[in-house]
Amino acid sequence: MKPPTRKILIIDDSPEDRAEMRRLLLAGSETRYRFTEAERGADGLRLCRDSGDGLPDVVLLDFQLPDMNAADLLAELCKGGDLPPFPVVVITGTDKRSGPELLRAGAQDFLGKSWTTAESLTRAVENAIDRFALLTERKQVEEQLRASEARFRQIANTMPQIAWAARPDGYCDYYNERWYEFTGFSRSEEGQSSWEPILHPDDVQRCLDTYSDCIRSGTPYSIEYRFKDRASGGYRWFLGQALPVRDERGEITRWFGTCTDIDDQKRAEERLEAIVAERTEKLQETISELETYSYSISHDLRTPLRGIRNYAQILEEECRDEIGTPGREYIRRIVTSAERMDRLIQDVLVYSRVARTEITLENVDLEALLNGILEGYPQFQSPDAEVIVARPLPWVRGNVSALTQCLSNLVGNAVKFVPPGVVPQVKISASIGDKRVRISIQDNGIGIDPQMHGKIFGIFNRLSPGYEGTGIGLAVVRRAAERMGGEIFVESEPGKGSTFHLELNGVA
Ligand code: ADP
């Protein structure tokens, strides 16, 4: 490759010295030079500004000129900065003491006239060019860094949140303006002592623990706490979040964080929670009043109902000849309706009782309880039904009367909801999970449409009109299960039978 042509400006009042420099530079060097020359500082400066073919690659500057010295000329070139627009090598005569001063003034090198050789002058010129290029590059990088830092500060200061930055060890060394406005702290306040004193005393330990855990493990954090508000003297809720910034090796180089004022939101939440709690309490009171009310109404209804049924039966017995066949049929219907109504009232009473009465939990022998239920009802026994129990069954945490209610209703439904002419086949089993026992009652009945699975546990919801019932049984099961800390759900499809699962706590 062809070596570059260097444009050299020589500013020196001695024509002999200028000629000597030209000679030395041209002697034996591969590099091609084009020279411009000036005798006085002012002429040199003018040539620097408008030499016609761009800036020189290097200026060789005589230390003492007739109108100014090298330091003054450098100051003119640097215009207050620390670098001239091109490299300058000062030729200092015999005195080398002013060298460091010249470097500080912006020169890239200095050489004594008396010891200038072709080699040292060429090397000084080339070194000055290289050094100047490096310095210019560094200056540009520094400027870019300053600009990016300024941009960052500008963004950080325009955001509505408090922003901060910390060293990898968690020491906070930067806050945006919001912080100083909020706290009134001085800018010299850094580190943990800059934020810990304004934390609410109840939040200090939690915050310190979270902060040090995250700094240690390098995980981002998000935590709510209260800061003292200088303006009001009270505390305000903040959401503090922080993220680590990592280098290409994955090492944390910095932490950046924000503190967002969520006080209004938090207070609104608290107000809402208080309102919800108050309303729930009122609702609970109303429900329990209604339950008491419906219990006493249901209870009182049974007495006149018993009267209707008794008098209808007396009428039937004592006046059977006068009222004839149609009359007897009407009386039979009255009695049937009264009995149905009585069953309904009894079921409502059971439901209210399950909802109202205190339930104490105890360890219950499931197997013994189930045996008692199965033996107590003929419809659960052969030949009316085939009920298989996968023994042994575990003990559960429950209430004997509530559990009896659940199991008799579930087994009762399992043997009831079968297609006509089909012998009910019921399998009762239990499985023990993590702290819970699941009791499953599987039947070969008509099954239930999956869309109705949620509905059947509601009170008075009946799906199968062809079957006797009040629509209260499963509502009782759900209530009783809930009161025992358990739950009930079903798996079923029409025509494929049903499996009801009752889940309760096991015995520890
Ligand atoms: P009832 O048995 O008095 O009708 P439940 O509350 O016990 O009321 O049941 C509600 C409805 O759920 C029933 O009407 C029936 O349609 C359906 N159901 C309950 N158990 C079964 C079952 N084992 N198989 C099919 N359907 C059932």
Coordinates of C-alpha atoms and ligand atoms in Angstrom, one line a residue:
M1 CA 0.0 0.0 0.0
K2 CA 1.2 3.5 -0.8
P3 CA 2.3 5.4 2.3
P4 CA 0.0 8.4 3.1
T5 CA 1.0 11.9 2.3
R6 CA 1.4 14.0 5.5
K7 CA 0.5 17.7 5.4
I8 CA 3.0 19.4 7.7
L9 CA 2.7 23.0 8.8
I10 CA 6.0 24.4 10.1
I11 CA 5.7 27.5 12.2
D12 CA 9.2 28.9 12.8
D13 CA 10.8 32.3 12.2
S14 CA 14.1 30.8 11.1
P15 CA 14.2 29.9 7.4
E16 CA 17.3 27.7 8.1
D17 CA 15.5 25.8 10.8
R18 CA 12.5 25.3 8.6
A19 CA 14.8 24.0 5.8
E20 CA 16.5 21.7 8.2
M21 CA 13.3 20.2 9.4
R22 CA 12.1 19.6 5.8
R23 CA 15.4 18.0 5.0
L24 CA 15.4 15.8 8.1
L25 CA 11.8 14.6 7.4
L26 CA 12.5 13.9 3.8
A27 CA 15.7 12.1 4.5
G28 CA 15.3 8.4 4.0
S29 CA 11.7 8.3 5.0
E30 CA 9.1 6.3 3.0
T31 CA 6.4 8.8 4.0
R32 CA 5.6 11.6 1.5
Y33 CA 5.3 15.1 3.0
R34 CA 3.7 18.3 1.8
F35 CA 4.9 21.4 3.6
T36 CA 3.3 24.7 4.4
E37 CA 5.2 27.3 6.4
A38 CA 4.7 30.3 8.5
E39 CA 7.2 32.7 10.2
R40 CA 5.0 34.2 12.8
G41 CA 2.4 32.8 15.2
A42 CA -0.4 34.9 13.7
D43 CA 0.4 33.7 10.2
G44 CA 0.5 30.1 11.4
L45 CA -2.9 30.5 13.1
R46 CA -4.4 31.8 9.9
L47 CA -2.9 28.9 7.9
C48 CA -4.4 26.5 10.5
R49 CA -7.8 28.0 9.9
D50 CA -7.8 28.5 6.1
S51 CA -5.0 26.7 4.5
G52 CA -7.3 25.8 1.6
D53 CA -6.7 22.0 1.6
G54 CA -8.0 21.1 5.0
L55 CA -6.3 20.9 8.4
P56 CA -2.6 19.9 8.7
D57 CA -1.8 16.4 9.8
V58 CA 0.9 17.8 12.2
V59 CA 2.1 21.2 13.2
L60 CA 5.8 21.6 14.0
L61 CA 5.9 24.7 16.2
D62 CA 8.9 26.7 17.2
F63 CA 8.9 27.4 20.9
Q64 CA 9.6 31.1 20.7
L65 CA 8.1 33.1 17.8
P66 CA 8.5 36.8 17.2
D67 CA 4.9 37.6 18.1
M68 CA 4.0 34.9 20.6
N69 CA 5.3 31.8 22.2
A70 CA 4.2 28.1 21.7
A71 CA 2.0 28.1 24.8
D72 CA 0.0 31.1 23.7
L73 CA -0.4 29.6 20.2
L74 CA -1.5 26.3 21.7
A75 CA -4.1 28.1 23.9
E76 CA -5.5 29.8 20.8
L77 CA -5.7 26.4 19.0
C78 CA -7.3 24.6 22.0
K79 CA -10.0 27.3 22.5
G80 CA -10.4 26.4 26.2
G81 CA -10.3 22.7 25.6
D82 CA -7.5 20.3 26.2
L83 CA -6.7 19.3 22.6
P84 CA -5.9 21.3 19.5
P85 CA -7.7 20.3 16.3
F86 CA -4.6 18.5 15.1
P87 CA -1.3 17.2 16.7
V88 CA 1.3 19.7 17.6
V89 CA 5.0 19.0 18.2
V90 CA 6.9 21.8 19.8
I91 CA 10.5 22.4 18.9
T92 CA 11.9 23.8 22.1
G93 CA 15.4 25.0 21.4
T94 CA 17.8 23.9 24.1
D95 CA 15.6 24.3 27.1
K96 CA 13.6 21.2 27.8
R97 CA 12.2 22.3 31.2
S98 CA 9.0 23.7 29.7
G99 CA 8.2 20.3 28.1
P100 CA 5.6 19.0 30.6
E101 CA 3.9 22.4 30.6
L102 CA 3.6 22.3 26.8
L103 CA 2.1 18.8 27.0
R104 CA -0.5 20.1 29.6
A105 CA -1.2 23.0 27.2
G106 CA -2.2 20.5 24.4
A107 CA 1.0 19.6 22.6
Q108 CA 1.5 16.0 21.7
D109 CA 5.3 16.1 22.0
F110 CA 8.3 18.3 22.3
L111 CA 11.8 18.0 20.9
G112 CA 15.0 20.0 21.5
K113 CA 16.4 21.6 18.3
S114 CA 19.9 20.7 19.0
W115 CA 19.2 16.9 19.3
T116 CA 16.8 16.6 16.5
T117 CA 17.8 13.9 14.1
A118 CA 15.9 12.6 11.0
E119 CA 14.9 9.6 12.9
S120 CA 13.8 11.4 16.1
L121 CA 11.8 14.0 14.2
T122 CA 10.1 11.4 12.0
R123 CA 9.3 9.3 15.0
A124 CA 8.0 12.4 16.9
V125 CA 5.7 13.3 14.0
E126 CA 4.3 9.8 13.6
N127 CA 3.9 9.3 17.4
A128 CA 2.2 12.7 17.7
I129 CA -0.3 11.6 15.0
D130 CA -0.9 8.2 16.7
R131 CA -1.2 9.8 20.1
F132 CA -3.5 12.5 18.9
A133 CA -5.8 9.8 17.3
L134 CA -6.0 7.9 20.5
L135 CA -6.7 11.0 22.6
T136 CA -9.4 12.1 20.1
E137 CA -11.0 8.7 20.3
R138 CA -10.9 8.7 24.1
K139 CA -12.3 12.2 24.1
Q140 CA -15.2 11.1 21.9
V141 CA -15.9 8.0 24.1
E142 CA -15.9 10.3 27.2
E143 CA -18.2 12.7 25.5
Q144 CA -20.5 9.9 24.4
L145 CA -20.5 8.6 28.0
R146 CA -21.2 12.1 29.4
A147 CA -24.0 12.5 26.9
S148 CA -25.5 9.1 27.8
E149 CA -25.1 9.8 31.5
A150 CA -26.9 13.2 30.9
R151 CA -29.7 11.5 29.0
F152 CA -30.0 8.9 31.8
R153 CA -30.2 11.6 34.4
Q154 CA -32.7 13.6 32.3
I155 CA -35.0 10.5 32.0
A156 CA -34.6 9.6 35.6
N157 CA -35.4 13.1 36.7
T158 CA -38.5 13.4 34.5
M159 CA -40.1 10.2 35.7
P160 CA -42.7 10.5 38.4
Q161 CA -41.2 7.8 40.6
I162 CA -38.2 7.9 42.8
A163 CA -35.3 6.2 41.0
W164 CA -32.0 5.0 42.5
A165 CA -28.9 3.0 41.6
A166 CA -26.6 0.9 43.7
R167 CA -23.3 -0.8 43.5
P168 CA -23.2 -4.6 43.3
D169 CA -22.9 -4.8 47.1
G170 CA -26.1 -2.9 47.4
Y171 CA -24.6 0.5 48.4
C172 CA -26.9 3.2 47.0
D173 CA -24.9 5.8 45.3
Y174 CA -27.4 7.6 43.1
Y175 CA -30.9 9.0 43.5
N176 CA -33.0 11.1 41.1
E177 CA -34.5 14.5 41.9
R178 CA -37.8 13.0 43.2
W179 CA -35.9 11.5 46.1
Y180 CA -34.4 14.7 47.2
E181 CA -37.7 16.5 46.8
F182 CA -39.5 13.8 48.9
T183 CA -36.9 13.4 51.6
G184 CA -35.2 16.8 51.7
F185 CA -32.0 14.9 52.2
S186 CA -28.6 16.3 51.1
R187 CA -26.9 14.9 48.1
S188 CA -24.0 13.6 50.1
E189 CA -26.3 11.1 51.9
E190 CA -25.6 7.7 50.3
G191 CA -25.7 4.0 51.2
Q192 CA -28.1 2.3 53.6
S193 CA -28.3 5.3 55.9
S194 CA -29.9 7.2 53.1
W195 CA -33.1 5.2 53.1
E196 CA -33.3 3.2 56.4
P197 CA -34.1 6.2 58.7
I198 CA -37.3 7.1 56.8
L199 CA -38.8 3.6 56.7
H200 CA -41.8 2.9 59.0
P201 CA -40.4 1.1 62.1
D202 CA -42.7 -1.9 61.4
D203 CA -41.2 -2.3 57.9
V204 CA -37.5 -1.9 58.6
Q205 CA -36.6 -5.5 59.4
R206 CA -38.7 -6.9 56.5
C207 CA -37.1 -4.4 54.0
L208 CA -33.5 -5.0 55.3
D209 CA -34.0 -8.8 55.0
T210 CA -35.5 -8.7 51.5
Y211 CA -32.9 -6.2 50.3
S212 CA -29.9 -8.2 51.6
D213 CA -31.4 -11.5 50.4
C214 CA -31.8 -10.1 46.9
I215 CA -28.4 -8.5 46.8
R216 CA -26.9 -11.8 47.9
S217 CA -28.8 -14.0 45.5
G218 CA -29.0 -11.5 42.6
T219 CA -32.8 -11.8 42.2
P220 CA -35.0 -8.9 41.3
Y221 CA -37.3 -7.8 44.1
S222 CA -40.7 -6.2 44.6
I223 CA -41.8 -5.1 48.1
E224 CA -44.3 -2.8 49.7
Y225 CA -43.3 -0.5 52.6
R226 CA -43.9 2.9 54.1
F227 CA -41.6 6.0 53.8
K228 CA -42.0 9.0 56.0
D229 CA -43.4 11.9 54.0
R230 CA -41.6 15.1 54.9
A231 CA -44.5 17.2 53.6
S232 CA -47.2 15.7 55.7
G233 CA -45.2 14.2 58.6
G234 CA -47.1 10.9 58.0
Y235 CA -46.1 7.8 56.2
R236 CA -46.9 6.9 52.6
W237 CA -47.0 3.4 51.0
F238 CA -44.5 2.7 48.2
L239 CA -43.9 -0.2 45.9
G240 CA -40.1 -0.8 45.7
Q241 CA -38.7 -2.7 42.8
A242 CA -35.2 -3.4 41.7
L243 CA -33.4 -5.1 38.9
P244 CA -29.7 -6.2 38.6
V245 CA -27.7 -5.2 35.5
R246 CA -25.2 -7.8 34.5
D247 CA -22.1 -7.7 32.3
E248 CA -21.3 -10.2 29.5
R249 CA -19.9 -12.7 32.1
G250 CA -23.2 -12.5 34.0
E251 CA -21.6 -10.6 36.9
I252 CA -23.8 -7.9 38.5
T253 CA -22.4 -4.5 37.8
R254 CA -25.2 -2.3 39.1
W255 CA -28.6 -2.4 40.7
F256 CA -31.4 -0.1 39.4
G257 CA -34.5 0.5 41.3
T258 CA -37.7 2.6 41.6
C259 CA -40.0 3.5 44.5
T260 CA -43.6 4.1 43.2
D261 CA -46.0 5.9 45.5
I262 CA -49.0 3.6 45.8
D263 CA -50.4 5.2 48.9
D264 CA -53.8 6.4 47.3
Q265 CA -54.3 2.9 45.8
K266 CA -53.4 1.2 49.1
R267 CA -55.7 3.4 51.2
A268 CA -58.5 2.8 48.7
E269 CA -57.9 -0.9 49.0
E270 CA -58.0 -0.7 52.7
R271 CA -61.2 1.3 52.6
L272 CA -62.7 -1.2 50.2
E273 CA -61.7 -4.1 52.4
A274 CA -63.2 -2.4 55.5
I275 CA -66.5 -1.8 53.5
V276 CA -66.5 -5.5 52.3
A277 CA -65.8 -6.7 55.8
E278 CA -68.6 -4.6 57.3
R279 CA -71.1 -5.6 54.6
T280 CA -70.1 -9.3 54.9
E281 CA -70.8 -9.0 58.6
K282 CA -74.2 -7.4 58.1
L283 CA -75.0 -10.0 55.4
Q284 CA -74.0 -12.8 57.8
E285 CA -76.3 -11.3 60.4
T286 CA -79.1 -11.1 57.9
I287 CA -78.5 -14.7 56.7
S288 CA -78.5 -16.0 60.2
E289 CA -81.7 -14.1 61.1
L290 CA -83.3 -15.4 57.9
E291 CA -82.2 -18.9 58.8
T292 CA -83.6 -18.6 62.3
Y293 CA -86.8 -17.2 60.8
S294 CA -87.2 -19.9 58.2
Y295 CA -86.5 -22.5 60.8
S296 CA -89.3 -21.3 63.1
I297 CA -91.7 -20.8 60.2
S298 CA -91.0 -24.3 58.9
H299 CA -91.3 -25.7 62.4
D300 CA -94.6 -23.9 63.0
L301 CA -96.0 -25.1 59.6
R302 CA -95.8 -28.7 60.7
T303 CA -98.6 -28.3 63.3
P304 CA -101.4 -27.1 61.0
L305 CA -100.2 -29.6 58.4
R306 CA -100.5 -32.4 60.9
G307 CA -104.1 -31.1 61.6
I308 CA -105.0 -31.2 57.9
R309 CA -103.7 -34.8 57.6
N310 CA -105.4 -36.0 60.7
Y311 CA -108.7 -34.4 59.9
A312 CA -108.6 -35.8 56.3
Q313 CA -108.0 -39.2 57.7
I314 CA -110.8 -38.8 60.3
L315 CA -113.1 -37.6 57.4
E316 CA -112.1 -40.7 55.4
E317 CA -112.7 -43.1 58.3
E318 CA -116.0 -41.6 59.6
C319 CA -117.7 -40.4 56.5
R320 CA -116.5 -42.9 53.9
D321 CA -120.0 -43.9 52.9
E322 CA -121.4 -40.4 52.5
I323 CA -118.5 -39.1 50.4
G324 CA -118.3 -42.0 48.0
T325 CA -115.4 -43.1 45.7
P326 CA -114.4 -39.7 44.2
G327 CA -114.4 -38.1 47.6
R328 CA -112.2 -40.8 49.0
E329 CA -109.7 -40.2 46.1
Y330 CA -109.7 -36.5 46.9
I331 CA -109.0 -37.3 50.5
R332 CA -106.1 -39.6 49.6
R333 CA -104.6 -36.8 47.5
I334 CA -105.0 -34.4 50.4
V335 CA -103.1 -36.8 52.6
T336 CA -100.4 -37.5 50.0
S337 CA -99.9 -33.7 49.4
A338 CA -99.8 -33.1 53.2
E339 CA -97.2 -35.9 53.6
R340 CA -95.1 -34.5 50.8
M341 CA -95.3 -31.0 52.3
D342 CA -94.3 -32.4 55.6
R343 CA -91.2 -34.1 54.0
L344 CA -90.3 -30.8 52.4
I345 CA -90.6 -29.0 55.7
Q346 CA -88.5 -31.6 57.4
D347 CA -85.8 -31.4 54.8
V348 CA -85.8 -27.6 55.1
L349 CA -85.5 -28.0 58.8
V350 CA -82.5 -30.4 58.4
Y351 CA -80.9 -27.9 56.0
S352 CA -81.4 -25.0 58.5
R353 CA -80.1 -27.1 61.3
V354 CA -76.9 -28.1 59.3
A355 CA -76.4 -24.4 58.6
R356 CA -77.2 -23.1 62.1
T357 CA -76.0 -25.5 64.7
E358 CA -72.5 -25.5 66.2
I359 CA -70.5 -28.3 64.6
T360 CA -67.6 -29.8 66.6
L361 CA -65.0 -31.8 64.8
E362 CA -63.9 -35.2 66.1
N363 CA -62.2 -38.3 64.9
V364 CA -64.8 -40.5 63.3
D365 CA -64.6 -44.2 62.4
L366 CA -65.9 -44.0 58.8
E367 CA -66.4 -47.7 58.5
A368 CA -68.4 -48.1 61.7
L369 CA -70.6 -45.1 60.8
L370 CA -71.2 -46.4 57.2
N371 CA -72.1 -49.9 58.5
G372 CA -74.7 -48.3 60.8
I373 CA -76.2 -46.4 57.9
L374 CA -76.3 -49.4 55.6
E375 CA -77.9 -51.6 58.2
G376 CA -80.5 -49.0 59.1
Y377 CA -82.2 -48.8 55.7
P378 CA -83.7 -51.9 53.9
Q379 CA -83.4 -50.1 50.5
F380 CA -79.6 -50.2 50.9
Q381 CA -79.7 -54.0 51.2
S382 CA -80.1 -57.0 48.9
P383 CA -82.3 -57.7 47.0
D384 CA -83.3 -54.0 46.7
A385 CA -79.7 -52.9 46.0
E386 CA -76.2 -54.2 45.9
V387 CA -73.9 -52.0 48.0
I388 CA -70.3 -52.9 48.1
V389 CA -67.9 -51.3 50.5
A390 CA -64.1 -51.4 49.8
R391 CA -63.1 -52.1 53.4
P392 CA -61.2 -51.2 55.4
L393 CA -62.2 -47.5 55.5
P394 CA -60.1 -44.9 57.4
W395 CA -61.0 -42.6 60.2
V396 CA -61.8 -39.0 59.2
R397 CA -62.0 -35.7 60.9
G398 CA -65.7 -34.8 60.9
N399 CA -68.9 -34.6 62.8
V400 CA -71.0 -37.8 63.3
S401 CA -74.4 -36.3 62.7
A402 CA -73.2 -34.1 59.7
L403 CA -71.4 -37.1 58.2
T404 CA -74.4 -39.4 58.7
Q405 CA -76.5 -36.8 56.9
C406 CA -74.0 -36.6 54.0
L407 CA -73.5 -40.4 53.5
S408 CA -77.2 -41.3 53.9
N409 CA -78.2 -38.7 51.3
L410 CA -75.5 -39.7 48.8
V411 CA -76.2 -43.4 49.1
G412 CA -79.9 -42.7 49.1
N413 CA -79.5 -40.9 45.8
A414 CA -77.2 -43.6 44.4
V415 CA -79.9 -46.2 44.9
K416 CA -82.7 -43.9 43.9
F417 CA -81.6 -42.5 40.5
V418 CA -81.5 -45.7 38.5
P419 CA -83.5 -46.5 35.4
P420 CA -86.7 -48.4 36.1
G421 CA -86.2 -52.2 36.5
V422 CA -82.4 -51.8 37.2
V423 CA -81.0 -53.1 40.5
P424 CA -78.9 -50.3 41.9
Q425 CA -75.2 -51.3 42.3
V426 CA -73.2 -48.9 44.5
K427 CA -69.5 -49.1 45.3
I428 CA -68.2 -47.1 48.3
S429 CA -64.5 -46.6 48.7
A430 CA -62.0 -44.2 50.3
S431 CA -58.5 -43.0 49.3
I432 CA -56.1 -41.2 51.4
G433 CA -54.2 -38.3 49.9
D434 CA -52.0 -35.6 51.4
K435 CA -53.8 -34.9 54.7
R436 CA -57.2 -35.5 53.0
V437 CA -59.5 -38.5 52.7
R438 CA -61.7 -38.9 49.6
I439 CA -64.8 -40.9 50.0
S440 CA -66.3 -42.0 46.7
I441 CA -69.8 -43.3 46.1
Q442 CA -70.1 -44.8 42.6
D443 CA -73.5 -45.9 41.1
N444 CA -74.9 -47.4 37.9
G445 CA -77.7 -44.9 37.7
I446 CA -79.0 -42.5 35.1
G447 CA -76.0 -40.2 35.3
I448 CA -76.0 -36.4 35.2
D449 CA -75.3 -34.0 32.3
P450 CA -71.9 -32.3 33.1
Q451 CA -73.4 -28.9 32.5
M452 CA -75.7 -29.5 35.5
H453 CA -72.9 -30.6 37.9
G454 CA -72.6 -27.2 39.5
K455 CA -76.4 -26.8 39.8
I456 CA -77.4 -29.9 41.6
F457 CA -75.8 -28.8 44.9
G458 CA -78.1 -25.7 45.0
I459 CA -81.2 -25.9 47.1
F460 CA -84.5 -27.0 45.4
N461 CA -82.6 -27.9 42.2
R462 CA -84.0 -31.1 40.8
L463 CA -83.2 -32.6 37.4
S464 CA -85.2 -35.8 37.4
P465 CA -88.9 -35.1 37.7
G466 CA -89.8 -38.8 37.5
Y467 CA -88.1 -39.5 40.8
E468 CA -89.3 -38.7 44.3
G469 CA -87.5 -35.9 46.1
T470 CA -87.4 -32.3 47.4
G471 CA -84.2 -31.1 45.8
I472 CA -82.6 -30.4 49.2
G473 CA -80.5 -33.5 49.8
L474 CA -77.4 -32.4 47.9
A475 CA -77.6 -28.8 49.3
V476 CA -77.5 -30.4 52.8
V477 CA -74.5 -32.5 51.8
R478 CA -72.6 -29.5 50.5
R479 CA -73.4 -27.4 53.6
A480 CA -72.5 -30.2 55.9
A481 CA -69.2 -30.9 54.0
E482 CA -68.2 -27.3 54.1
R483 CA -68.9 -27.0 57.8
M484 CA -66.6 -30.0 58.4
G485 CA -63.9 -28.3 56.3
G486 CA -64.5 -30.5 53.4
E487 CA -66.0 -30.4 49.9
I488 CA -68.2 -32.3 47.5
F489 CA -68.0 -32.8 43.8
V490 CA -69.3 -35.2 41.1
E491 CA -68.1 -37.0 38.1
S492 CA -70.9 -38.2 35.9
E493 CA -72.3 -38.4 32.4
P494 CA -75.9 -39.3 31.3
G495 CA -76.3 -43.1 31.1
K496 CA -72.9 -43.8 32.6
G497 CA -73.6 -43.7 36.3
S498 CA -72.3 -41.1 38.7
T499 CA -69.5 -40.9 41.3
F500 CA -69.8 -38.4 44.1
H501 CA -66.6 -37.6 45.9
L502 CA -66.7 -36.2 49.5
E503 CA -63.4 -34.9 50.6
L504 CA -62.6 -34.4 54.3
N505 CA -59.6 -33.9 56.5
G506 CA -57.9 -37.1 57.6
V507 CA -56.9 -37.9 61.1
A508 CA -53.4 -36.6 61.9
Ligands
ADP1 P1 -83.6 -34.9 45.4 O1 -82.8 -36.2 45.5 O2 -84.5 -34.7 46.5 O3 -84.1 -34.7 44.1 P2 -80.9 -33.8 45.7 O4 -80.5 -32.5 46.1 O5 -80.5 -35.0 46.5 O6 -82.5 -33.8 45.6 O7 -80.4 -34.0 44.2 C1 -80.6 -33.0 43.3 C2 -80.7 -33.6 41.9 O8 -79.5 -34.1 41.5 C3 -81.7 -34.7 41.8 O9 -83.0 -34.3 41.5 C4 -81.1 -35.5 40.6 O10 -81.6 -35.0 39.4 C5 -79.7 -35.3 40.7 N1 -78.9 -36.4 41.4 C6 -78.5 -36.5 42.6 N2 -77.9 -37.6 42.9 C7 -77.9 -38.3 41.7 C8 -77.4 -39.6 41.3 N3 -76.7 -40.4 42.1 N4 -77.6 -40.0 40.0 C9 -78.2 -39.2 39.1 N5 -78.7 -37.9 39.5 C10 -78.6 -37.5 40.7

